Tab-separated table of C-alpha atoms in Angstrom:
chain	number	residue	atom	x	y	z
A	904	UNK	CA	-7.962	17.361	5.874
A	905	UNK	CA	-6.697	18.777	2.274
A	906	UNK	CA	-6.511	22.507	2.716
A	907	UNK	CA	-8.833	24.892	0.639
A	908	UNK	CA	-7.004	25.555	-3.002
A	909	UNK	CA	-6.575	28.145	-5.583
A	910	UNK	CA	-8.551	28.125	-8.725
A	911	UNK	CA	-5.518	26.523	-10.335
A	912	UNK	CA	-5.203	23.823	-7.796
A	913	UNK	CA	-9.040	23.510	-7.780
A	914	UNK	CA	-8.888	22.666	-11.427
A	915	UNK	CA	-6.086	20.229	-10.691
A	916	UNK	CA	-7.800	18.348	-8.248
A	917	UNK	CA	-11.144	17.960	-10.411
A	918	UNK	CA	-8.853	16.861	-13.322
A	919	UNK	CA	-7.174	14.293	-10.866
A	920	UNK	CA	-10.330	12.795	-9.686
A	921	UNK	CA	-11.365	12.389	-13.216
A	922	UNK	CA	-8.501	10.637	-14.157
A	923	UNK	CA	-8.590	7.082	-15.297
A	924	UNK	CA	-8.193	4.548	-12.524
A	925	UNK	CA	-7.922	7.154	-9.836
A	926	UNK	CA	-10.583	6.566	-7.294
A	927	UNK	CA	-11.380	7.888	-3.787
A	928	UNK	CA	-8.488	5.721	-2.420
A	929	UNK	CA	-5.816	6.440	-5.097
A	930	UNK	CA	-6.937	10.148	-5.047
A	931	UNK	CA	-6.403	10.390	-1.195
A	932	UNK	CA	-3.120	8.326	-1.386
A	933	UNK	CA	-1.678	10.525	-4.309
A	934	UNK	CA	-2.747	13.775	-2.324
A	935	UNK	CA	-1.134	12.717	0.848
A	936	UNK	CA	1.735	11.757	-1.246
A	937	UNK	CA	2.373	14.729	-3.150
A	938	UNK	CA	0.757	17.366	-1.160
A	939	UNK	CA	-0.962	18.964	-4.203
A	940	UNK	CA	-3.052	17.864	-7.385
A	941	UNK	CA	-0.611	19.698	-9.638
A	942	UNK	CA	2.248	17.662	-8.644
A	943	UNK	CA	0.268	14.478	-8.508
A	944	UNK	CA	-0.922	14.777	-11.909
A	945	UNK	CA	2.655	15.546	-13.106
A	946	UNK	CA	3.815	12.248	-11.607
A	947	UNK	CA	0.791	9.894	-12.645
A	948	UNK	CA	1.946	8.909	-16.187
A	949	UNK	CA	5.402	7.894	-14.804
A	950	UNK	CA	3.833	5.952	-11.748
A	951	UNK	CA	1.273	4.027	-14.124
A	952	UNK	CA	4.405	3.035	-16.351
A	953	UNK	CA	6.573	1.936	-13.120
A	954	UNK	CA	3.328	-0.258	-11.992
A	955	UNK	CA	3.339	-1.808	-15.601
A	956	UNK	CA	0.756	-0.211	-17.481
A	957	UNK	CA	-0.348	3.301	-19.190
A	958	UNK	CA	-2.346	5.873	-18.090
A	959	UNK	CA	-4.641	8.609	-19.547
A	960	UNK	CA	-5.361	12.074	-18.250
A	961	UNK	CA	-8.355	13.696	-19.159
A	962	UNK	CA	-7.922	16.515	-21.554
A	963	UNK	CA	-7.982	20.099	-20.034
A	964	UNK	CA	-11.075	21.102	-22.408
A	965	UNK	CA	-12.949	18.113	-20.787
A	966	UNK	CA	-12.582	19.602	-17.262
A	967	UNK	CA	-13.362	23.051	-18.496
A	968	UNK	CA	-16.570	21.807	-20.404
A	969	UNK	CA	-17.573	20.188	-16.982
A	970	UNK	CA	-16.675	23.284	-15.055
A	971	UNK	CA	-19.109	25.434	-17.788
A	972	UNK	CA	-21.659	22.992	-17.625
A	973	UNK	CA	-21.698	23.337	-13.665
A	974	UNK	CA	-21.995	26.981	-14.098
A	975	UNK	CA	-24.753	27.004	-16.774
A	976	UNK	CA	-26.708	24.684	-14.444
A	977	UNK	CA	-26.144	26.944	-11.445
A	978	UNK	CA	-24.716	23.907	-9.539
A	979	UNK	CA	-21.708	24.230	-7.138
A	980	UNK	CA	-18.588	22.256	-7.158
A	981	UNK	CA	-17.483	20.969	-3.552
A	982	UNK	CA	-13.862	19.727	-3.319
A	983	UNK	CA	-12.503	17.881	-0.297
A	984	UNK	CA	-10.556	20.416	1.804
A	985	UNK	CA	-13.262	23.312	1.009
A	986	UNK	CA	-14.669	24.798	4.212
A	987	UNK	CA	-18.201	23.847	3.678
A	988	UNK	CA	-17.401	20.259	2.400
A	989	UNK	CA	-19.379	17.831	4.651
A	990	UNK	CA	-17.423	17.014	7.836
A	991	UNK	CA	-19.344	13.528	7.947
A	992	UNK	CA	-18.247	12.713	4.403
A	993	UNK	CA	-14.599	13.887	5.149
A	994	UNK	CA	-14.786	11.338	8.153
A	995	UNK	CA	-15.314	8.495	5.497
A	996	UNK	CA	-12.148	6.213	4.508
A	997	UNK	CA	-11.564	7.400	2.103
A	998	UNK	CA	-13.861	10.322	1.242
A	999	UNK	CA	-15.181	11.532	-2.064
A	1000	UNK	CA	-12.858	13.973	-3.566
A	1001	UNK	CA	-15.627	16.014	-4.611
A	1002	UNK	CA	-19.399	16.719	-4.991
A	1003	UNK	CA	-21.571	18.660	-7.536
A	1004	UNK	CA	-24.558	20.464	-5.682
A	1005	UNK	CA	-27.804	22.131	-6.669
A	1006	UNK	CA	-30.034	23.748	-4.273
A	1007	UNK	CA	-29.051	24.638	-0.735
A	1008	UNK	CA	-25.591	23.073	-0.017
A	1009	UNK	CA	-25.837	24.363	4.110
A	1010	UNK	CA	-28.276	21.302	4.346
A	1011	UNK	CA	-24.890	18.960	3.858
A	1012	UNK	CA	-23.688	20.258	7.131
A	1013	UNK	CA	-26.735	19.382	9.000
A	1014	UNK	CA	-27.399	16.370	11.265
A	1015	UNK	CA	-29.249	14.157	8.702
A	1016	UNK	CA	-30.703	10.772	8.492
A	1017	UNK	CA	-31.076	8.422	5.676
A	1018	UNK	CA	-34.308	6.598	4.489
A	1019	UNK	CA	-34.081	4.310	1.822
A	1020	UNK	CA	-36.173	1.175	0.765
A	1021	UNK	CA	-38.069	-0.600	-2.100
A	1022	UNK	CA	-38.803	1.281	-5.258
A	1023	UNK	CA	-41.853	-1.084	-6.181
A	1024	UNK	CA	-43.163	0.005	-2.425
A	1025	UNK	CA	-46.564	-0.558	-0.769
A	1026	UNK	CA	-48.994	2.279	0.124
A	1027	UNK	CA	-48.155	1.363	3.540
A	1028	UNK	CA	-44.571	1.470	3.118
A	1029	UNK	CA	-44.641	4.893	1.437
A	1030	UNK	CA	-46.831	6.205	4.091
A	1031	UNK	CA	-44.656	4.831	6.808
A	1032	UNK	CA	-41.712	6.510	5.067
A	1033	UNK	CA	-43.422	9.762	4.653
A	1034	UNK	CA	-44.345	10.141	8.181
A	1035	UNK	CA	-41.178	9.255	9.673
A	1036	UNK	CA	-39.273	11.765	7.075
A	1037	UNK	CA	-41.894	14.502	8.521
A	1038	UNK	CA	-41.350	13.503	12.111
A	1039	UNK	CA	-37.396	13.584	11.901
A	1040	UNK	CA	-37.499	16.822	9.923
A	1041	UNK	CA	-39.770	18.525	12.797
A	1042	UNK	CA	-37.026	17.094	15.226
A	1043	UNK	CA	-34.408	18.962	13.551
A	1044	UNK	CA	-33.100	16.238	11.219
A	1045	UNK	CA	-32.586	16.723	7.622
A	1046	UNK	CA	-33.491	13.656	5.512
A	1047	UNK	CA	-31.344	11.929	2.897
A	1048	UNK	CA	-32.426	9.543	0.128
A	1049	UNK	CA	-31.803	8.749	-3.577
A	1050	UNK	CA	-34.787	10.208	-5.567
A	1051	UNK	CA	-35.686	6.596	-6.701
A	1052	UNK	CA	-39.401	5.458	-7.105
A	1053	UNK	CA	-41.366	4.250	-4.041
A	1054	UNK	CA	-39.842	4.810	-0.653
A	1055	UNK	CA	-37.103	7.323	-1.650
A	1056	UNK	CA	-39.701	9.741	-3.053
A	1057	UNK	CA	-42.075	9.145	-0.401
A	1058	UNK	CA	-39.320	10.400	1.840
A	1059	UNK	CA	-38.379	13.427	0.325
A	1060	UNK	CA	-41.832	14.375	-0.033
A	1061	UNK	CA	-42.302	14.286	3.793
A	1062	UNK	CA	-39.297	16.144	4.375
A	1063	UNK	CA	-39.373	18.914	1.828
A	1064	UNK	CA	-40.711	21.530	4.268
A	1065	UNK	CA	-37.741	20.942	6.721
A	1066	UNK	CA	-35.136	19.887	4.445
A	1067	UNK	CA	-33.858	17.068	2.350
A	1068	UNK	CA	-30.976	15.888	0.207
A	1069	UNK	CA	-31.071	13.831	-2.898
A	1070	UNK	CA	-28.271	12.004	-3.877
A	1071	UNK	CA	-28.001	10.932	-7.290
A	1072	UNK	CA	-26.106	8.194	-9.345
A	1073	UNK	CA	-25.709	10.507	-12.834
A	1074	UNK	CA	-24.633	13.696	-12.723
A	1075	UNK	CA	-26.501	16.460	-10.693
A	1076	UNK	CA	-28.371	17.303	-13.730
A	1077	UNK	CA	-29.714	13.939	-14.706
A	1078	UNK	CA	-33.350	13.545	-13.739
A	1079	UNK	CA	-33.992	9.886	-13.042
A	1080	UNK	CA	-36.563	8.587	-12.977
A	1081	UNK	CA	-38.161	11.293	-15.351
A	1082	UNK	CA	-41.280	10.892	-13.556
A	1083	UNK	CA	-39.703	12.617	-10.663
A	1084	UNK	CA	-39.089	15.905	-12.602
A	1085	UNK	CA	-41.495	17.834	-10.574
A	1086	UNK	CA	-39.857	16.491	-7.475
A	1087	UNK	CA	-36.529	17.111	-8.570
A	1088	UNK	CA	-37.488	20.978	-9.348
A	1089	UNK	CA	-38.825	20.894	-5.829
A	1090	UNK	CA	-35.662	19.580	-4.311
A	1091	UNK	CA	-33.642	22.405	-5.815
A	1092	UNK	CA	-36.141	25.023	-4.580
A	1093	UNK	CA	-36.302	23.679	-0.910
A	1094	UNK	CA	-33.615	20.994	-0.447
A	1095	UNK	CA	-30.406	19.982	-2.124
A	1096	UNK	CA	-29.440	17.554	-5.042
A	1097	UNK	CA	-25.883	15.903	-4.751
A	1098	UNK	CA	-23.628	13.980	-6.987
A	1099	UNK	CA	-20.210	12.844	-7.459
A	1100	UNK	CA	-20.463	12.003	-11.175
A	1101	UNK	CA	-19.631	14.451	-13.871
A	1102	UNK	CA	-21.953	16.994	-15.089
A	1103	UNK	CA	-24.296	15.618	-18.115
A	1104	UNK	CA	-23.676	11.929	-16.590
A	1105	UNK	CA	-26.285	9.471	-17.285
A	1106	UNK	CA	-26.935	6.674	-14.270
A	1107	UNK	CA	-25.439	3.821	-14.890
A	1108	UNK	CA	-25.679	0.489	-12.654
A	1109	UNK	CA	-22.183	0.785	-11.519
A	1110	UNK	CA	-22.974	4.129	-10.213
A	1111	UNK	CA	-25.247	3.238	-7.605
A	1112	UNK	CA	-23.002	1.660	-4.959
A	1113	UNK	CA	-20.857	4.992	-4.887
A	1114	UNK	CA	-24.363	6.978	-4.637
A	1115	UNK	CA	-25.498	4.717	-1.877
A	1116	UNK	CA	-22.156	5.139	-0.046
A	1117	UNK	CA	-22.944	9.083	-0.013
A	1118	UNK	CA	-26.340	8.569	1.198
A	1119	UNK	CA	-25.097	6.624	4.268
A	1120	UNK	CA	-21.854	8.739	4.826
A	1121	UNK	CA	-24.041	11.734	5.093
A	1122	UNK	CA	-26.276	10.555	7.688
A	1123	UNK	CA	-25.943	9.700	11.453
A	1124	UNK	CA	-28.160	6.671	10.844
A	1125	UNK	CA	-29.986	4.670	7.775
A	1126	UNK	CA	-33.529	3.681	8.228
A	1127	UNK	CA	-34.619	0.938	5.799
A	1128	UNK	CA	-38.251	0.720	5.042
A	1129	UNK	CA	-39.415	-2.418	2.602
A	1130	UNK	CA	-36.933	-3.880	0.654
A	1131	UNK	CA	-36.016	-7.530	-0.711
A	1132	UNK	CA	-33.109	-9.383	0.188
A	1133	UNK	CA	-31.023	-8.535	-2.917
A	1134	UNK	CA	-31.645	-4.554	-3.124
A	1135	UNK	CA	-29.404	-1.448	-3.255
A	1136	UNK	CA	-31.083	-0.568	0.274
A	1137	UNK	CA	-29.331	-3.440	1.877
A	1138	UNK	CA	-26.275	-2.365	0.281
A	1139	UNK	CA	-26.818	0.976	1.770
A	1140	UNK	CA	-27.620	-0.704	5.189
A	1141	UNK	CA	-24.197	-2.650	4.997
A	1142	UNK	CA	-22.216	0.288	4.274
A	1143	UNK	CA	-23.695	2.467	7.007
A	1144	UNK	CA	-22.404	-0.337	9.416
A	1145	UNK	CA	-19.439	-0.050	7.862
A	1146	UNK	CA	-18.936	3.560	8.313
A	1147	UNK	CA	-19.943	3.425	11.943
A	1148	UNK	CA	-23.425	4.673	11.441
A	1149	UNK	CA	-26.759	3.182	13.034
A	1150	UNK	CA	-28.767	0.893	10.942
A	1151	UNK	CA	-32.749	0.948	11.564
A	1152	UNK	CA	-35.261	-1.535	10.143
A	1153	UNK	CA	-39.228	-1.187	10.088
A	1154	UNK	CA	-40.451	-4.364	10.496
A	1155	UNK	CA	-42.879	-5.759	8.287
A	1156	UNK	CA	-45.216	-8.887	7.552
A	1157	UNK	CA	-43.339	-12.193	6.602
A	1158	UNK	CA	-45.994	-12.813	3.878
A	1159	UNK	CA	-44.672	-9.732	2.114
A	1160	UNK	CA	-40.995	-10.054	0.167
A	1161	UNK	CA	-40.411	-6.448	0.616
A	1162	UNK	CA	-40.490	-6.988	4.509
A	1163	UNK	CA	-37.676	-9.933	4.157
A	1164	UNK	CA	-34.999	-7.196	4.027
A	1165	UNK	CA	-35.763	-5.219	7.096
A	1166	UNK	CA	-36.710	-8.221	9.124
A	1167	UNK	CA	-33.241	-9.969	8.176
A	1168	UNK	CA	-31.749	-6.589	9.247
A	1169	UNK	CA	-33.396	-6.872	12.460
A	1170	UNK	CA	-31.893	-10.385	13.217
A	1171	UNK	CA	-28.651	-9.151	12.463
A	1172	UNK	CA	-28.938	-6.674	15.155
A	1173	UNK	CA	-30.564	-3.577	13.332
A	1174	UNK	CA	-32.519	-1.117	15.794
A	1175	UNK	CA	-36.137	-1.846	15.570
A	1176	UNK	CA	-37.946	1.424	13.946
A	1177	UNK	CA	-41.660	1.695	14.549
A	1178	UNK	CA	-41.912	5.402	14.788
A	1179	UNK	CA	-39.811	8.590	15.189
A	1180	UNK	CA	-39.179	8.066	19.128
A	1181	UNK	CA	-37.262	4.901	18.274
A	1182	UNK	CA	-34.799	6.911	16.492
A	1183	UNK	CA	-34.218	9.576	18.490
A	1184	UNK	CA	-34.095	7.407	21.519
A	1185	UNK	CA	-31.405	5.350	19.580
A	1186	UNK	CA	-29.553	8.373	18.621
A	1187	UNK	CA	-29.317	9.810	22.253
A	1188	UNK	CA	-26.099	8.225	22.750
A	1189	UNK	CA	-24.445	8.456	19.327
A	1190	UNK	CA	-20.924	9.244	19.280
A	1191	UNK	CA	-19.432	11.917	17.207
A	1192	UNK	CA	-17.642	11.212	13.763
A	1193	UNK	CA	-14.116	12.420	13.418
A	1194	UNK	CA	-11.849	12.708	10.111
A	1195	UNK	CA	-9.472	9.397	10.458
A	1196	UNK	CA	-5.973	10.176	11.177
A	1197	UNK	CA	-4.142	8.771	7.838
A	1198	UNK	CA	-0.576	7.838	8.460
A	1199	UNK	CA	2.133	9.732	6.874
A	1200	UNK	CA	4.156	8.580	3.838
A	1201	UNK	CA	7.799	7.285	5.114
A	1202	UNK	CA	10.325	9.436	3.652
A	1203	UNK	CA	12.039	6.605	2.005
A	1204	UNK	CA	8.891	5.036	0.662
A	1205	UNK	CA	8.196	7.776	-2.015
A	1206	UNK	CA	9.819	5.582	-4.919
A	1207	UNK	CA	8.879	1.987	-4.622
A	1208	UNK	CA	11.613	-0.256	-6.114
A	1209	UNK	CA	10.319	-2.267	-9.369
A	1210	UNK	CA	10.904	-5.638	-7.419
A	1211	UNK	CA	8.767	-4.997	-4.973
A	1212	UNK	CA	6.091	-3.768	-7.011
A	1213	UNK	CA	6.099	-7.550	-8.934
A	1214	UNK	CA	6.249	-9.254	-5.507
A	1215	UNK	CA	3.021	-7.284	-4.503
A	1216	UNK	CA	1.600	-8.041	-7.791
A	1217	UNK	CA	2.251	-11.789	-7.309
A	1218	UNK	CA	0.614	-11.873	-3.848
A	1219	UNK	CA	-2.693	-10.000	-4.965
A	1220	UNK	CA	-6.041	-12.099	-5.840
A	1221	UNK	CA	-9.604	-11.100	-6.532
A	1222	UNK	CA	-10.160	-11.647	-2.861
A	1223	UNK	CA	-9.537	-8.514	-1.170
A	1224	UNK	CA	-6.438	-8.701	1.195
A	1225	UNK	CA	-5.265	-5.858	4.044
A	1226	UNK	CA	-2.555	-3.876	2.994
A	1227	UNK	CA	-0.773	-4.654	6.432
A	1228	UNK	CA	-0.827	-8.145	5.395
A	1229	UNK	CA	0.439	-7.808	1.679
A	1230	UNK	CA	3.218	-5.628	3.029
A	1231	UNK	CA	4.288	-8.293	5.759
A	1232	UNK	CA	4.128	-10.997	3.280
A	1233	UNK	CA	6.253	-9.044	0.626
A	1234	UNK	CA	8.757	-8.187	3.451
A	1235	UNK	CA	8.191	-4.502	3.200
A	1236	UNK	CA	7.108	-1.647	5.387
A	1237	UNK	CA	3.626	-0.033	5.220
A	1238	UNK	CA	4.779	3.161	3.705
A	1239	UNK	CA	6.692	1.091	1.072
A	1240	UNK	CA	3.872	-1.237	0.098
A	1241	UNK	CA	1.329	1.587	-0.046
A	1242	UNK	CA	3.688	3.302	-2.735
A	1243	UNK	CA	3.910	0.102	-4.765
A	1244	UNK	CA	0.205	-0.573	-4.552
A	1245	UNK	CA	-0.298	2.714	-5.469
A	1246	UNK	CA	1.561	2.430	-8.640
A	1247	UNK	CA	0.040	-0.902	-9.220
A	1248	UNK	CA	-3.615	0.475	-8.982
A	1249	UNK	CA	-2.692	3.406	-11.475
A	1250	UNK	CA	-1.710	0.600	-13.797
A	1251	UNK	CA	-4.994	-1.019	-13.506
A	1252	UNK	CA	-2.995	-4.131	-11.918
A	1253	UNK	CA	-4.568	-3.780	-8.478
A	1254	UNK	CA	-7.800	-2.353	-6.910
A	1255	UNK	CA	-7.564	-0.221	-3.827
A	1256	UNK	CA	-10.462	-0.612	-1.806
A	1257	UNK	CA	-12.027	1.311	1.222
A	1258	UNK	CA	-11.090	0.154	4.651
A	1259	UNK	CA	-7.368	-0.433	3.623
A	1260	UNK	CA	-8.142	-3.629	1.594
A	1261	UNK	CA	-6.647	-4.395	-1.811
A	1262	UNK	CA	-7.467	-6.890	-4.607
A	1263	UNK	CA	-6.225	-7.810	-8.026
A	1264	UNK	CA	-7.266	-5.424	-11.002
């Protein structure tokens, strides 16, 4: 894990995380390669030029404004490497570089389970979600969800007395939907609201997969209560499976389209959830999640040669490919390929994806 930092380094990490084309994968690789965000920021423009493109760093005034907005809202910034950064998120590959929080951030370090589902939920589905959340809370778990209409809102309501986390797509100060303004205030008072987005940001469609990844990443397991086949809840379930979390599904009537998602998950091997006991029994043998070991950069691979950069660029396609396969095809070591792919990503010519996958930019 990146060690805790002084204020200047914290400022630099926030600025690096907000830089154009620097997502969680590139952030992790830059920190691994340079050791500090200050050194990474100095190298960033040149790395992008070597990859064949330009790069724009956010103005320092923009970062100061974000920090001031956070302070004015009573929000707290958690950076990867801070002592109270959630260890279960640090175990992701790659972890989110930062989190803004409002409420009680200590909830992020307790065992949690996620409950997600349809926005247009049935009364029965909402009752199930509320009951599951209350029961899991009484069993000692914090319940995480996304503060959306329907199942999410019902889960938060059920878990408010025992602790609940709402992960937002927009900024931590973005109340969406507006009808959940009262719930939002109670979450700040009794729970915790979390976001990776900048202060003041309004939720966009592109933000929700990232939000869903944090919901599943915080939890030991994800429970799906009502979801159609094409829904964000099934994306959350897929992410949970990729992260090594358990996936639970509440079965429903085949006559209800909102049951098709959970029923399909059950066909794919999800754990049947008809009540709290099903969840507790399944979690009895859950393994502990540890932060993954990250291979060190090879000493000779800090500066990728331009020929290798172009060879790798020619191998990329819209279909993601593993980094080790790209390295083998280019006749390079993993360390050399990592350096070249990082420069291509900073130039907008490659997309570095979780799980060591790379696609064309």
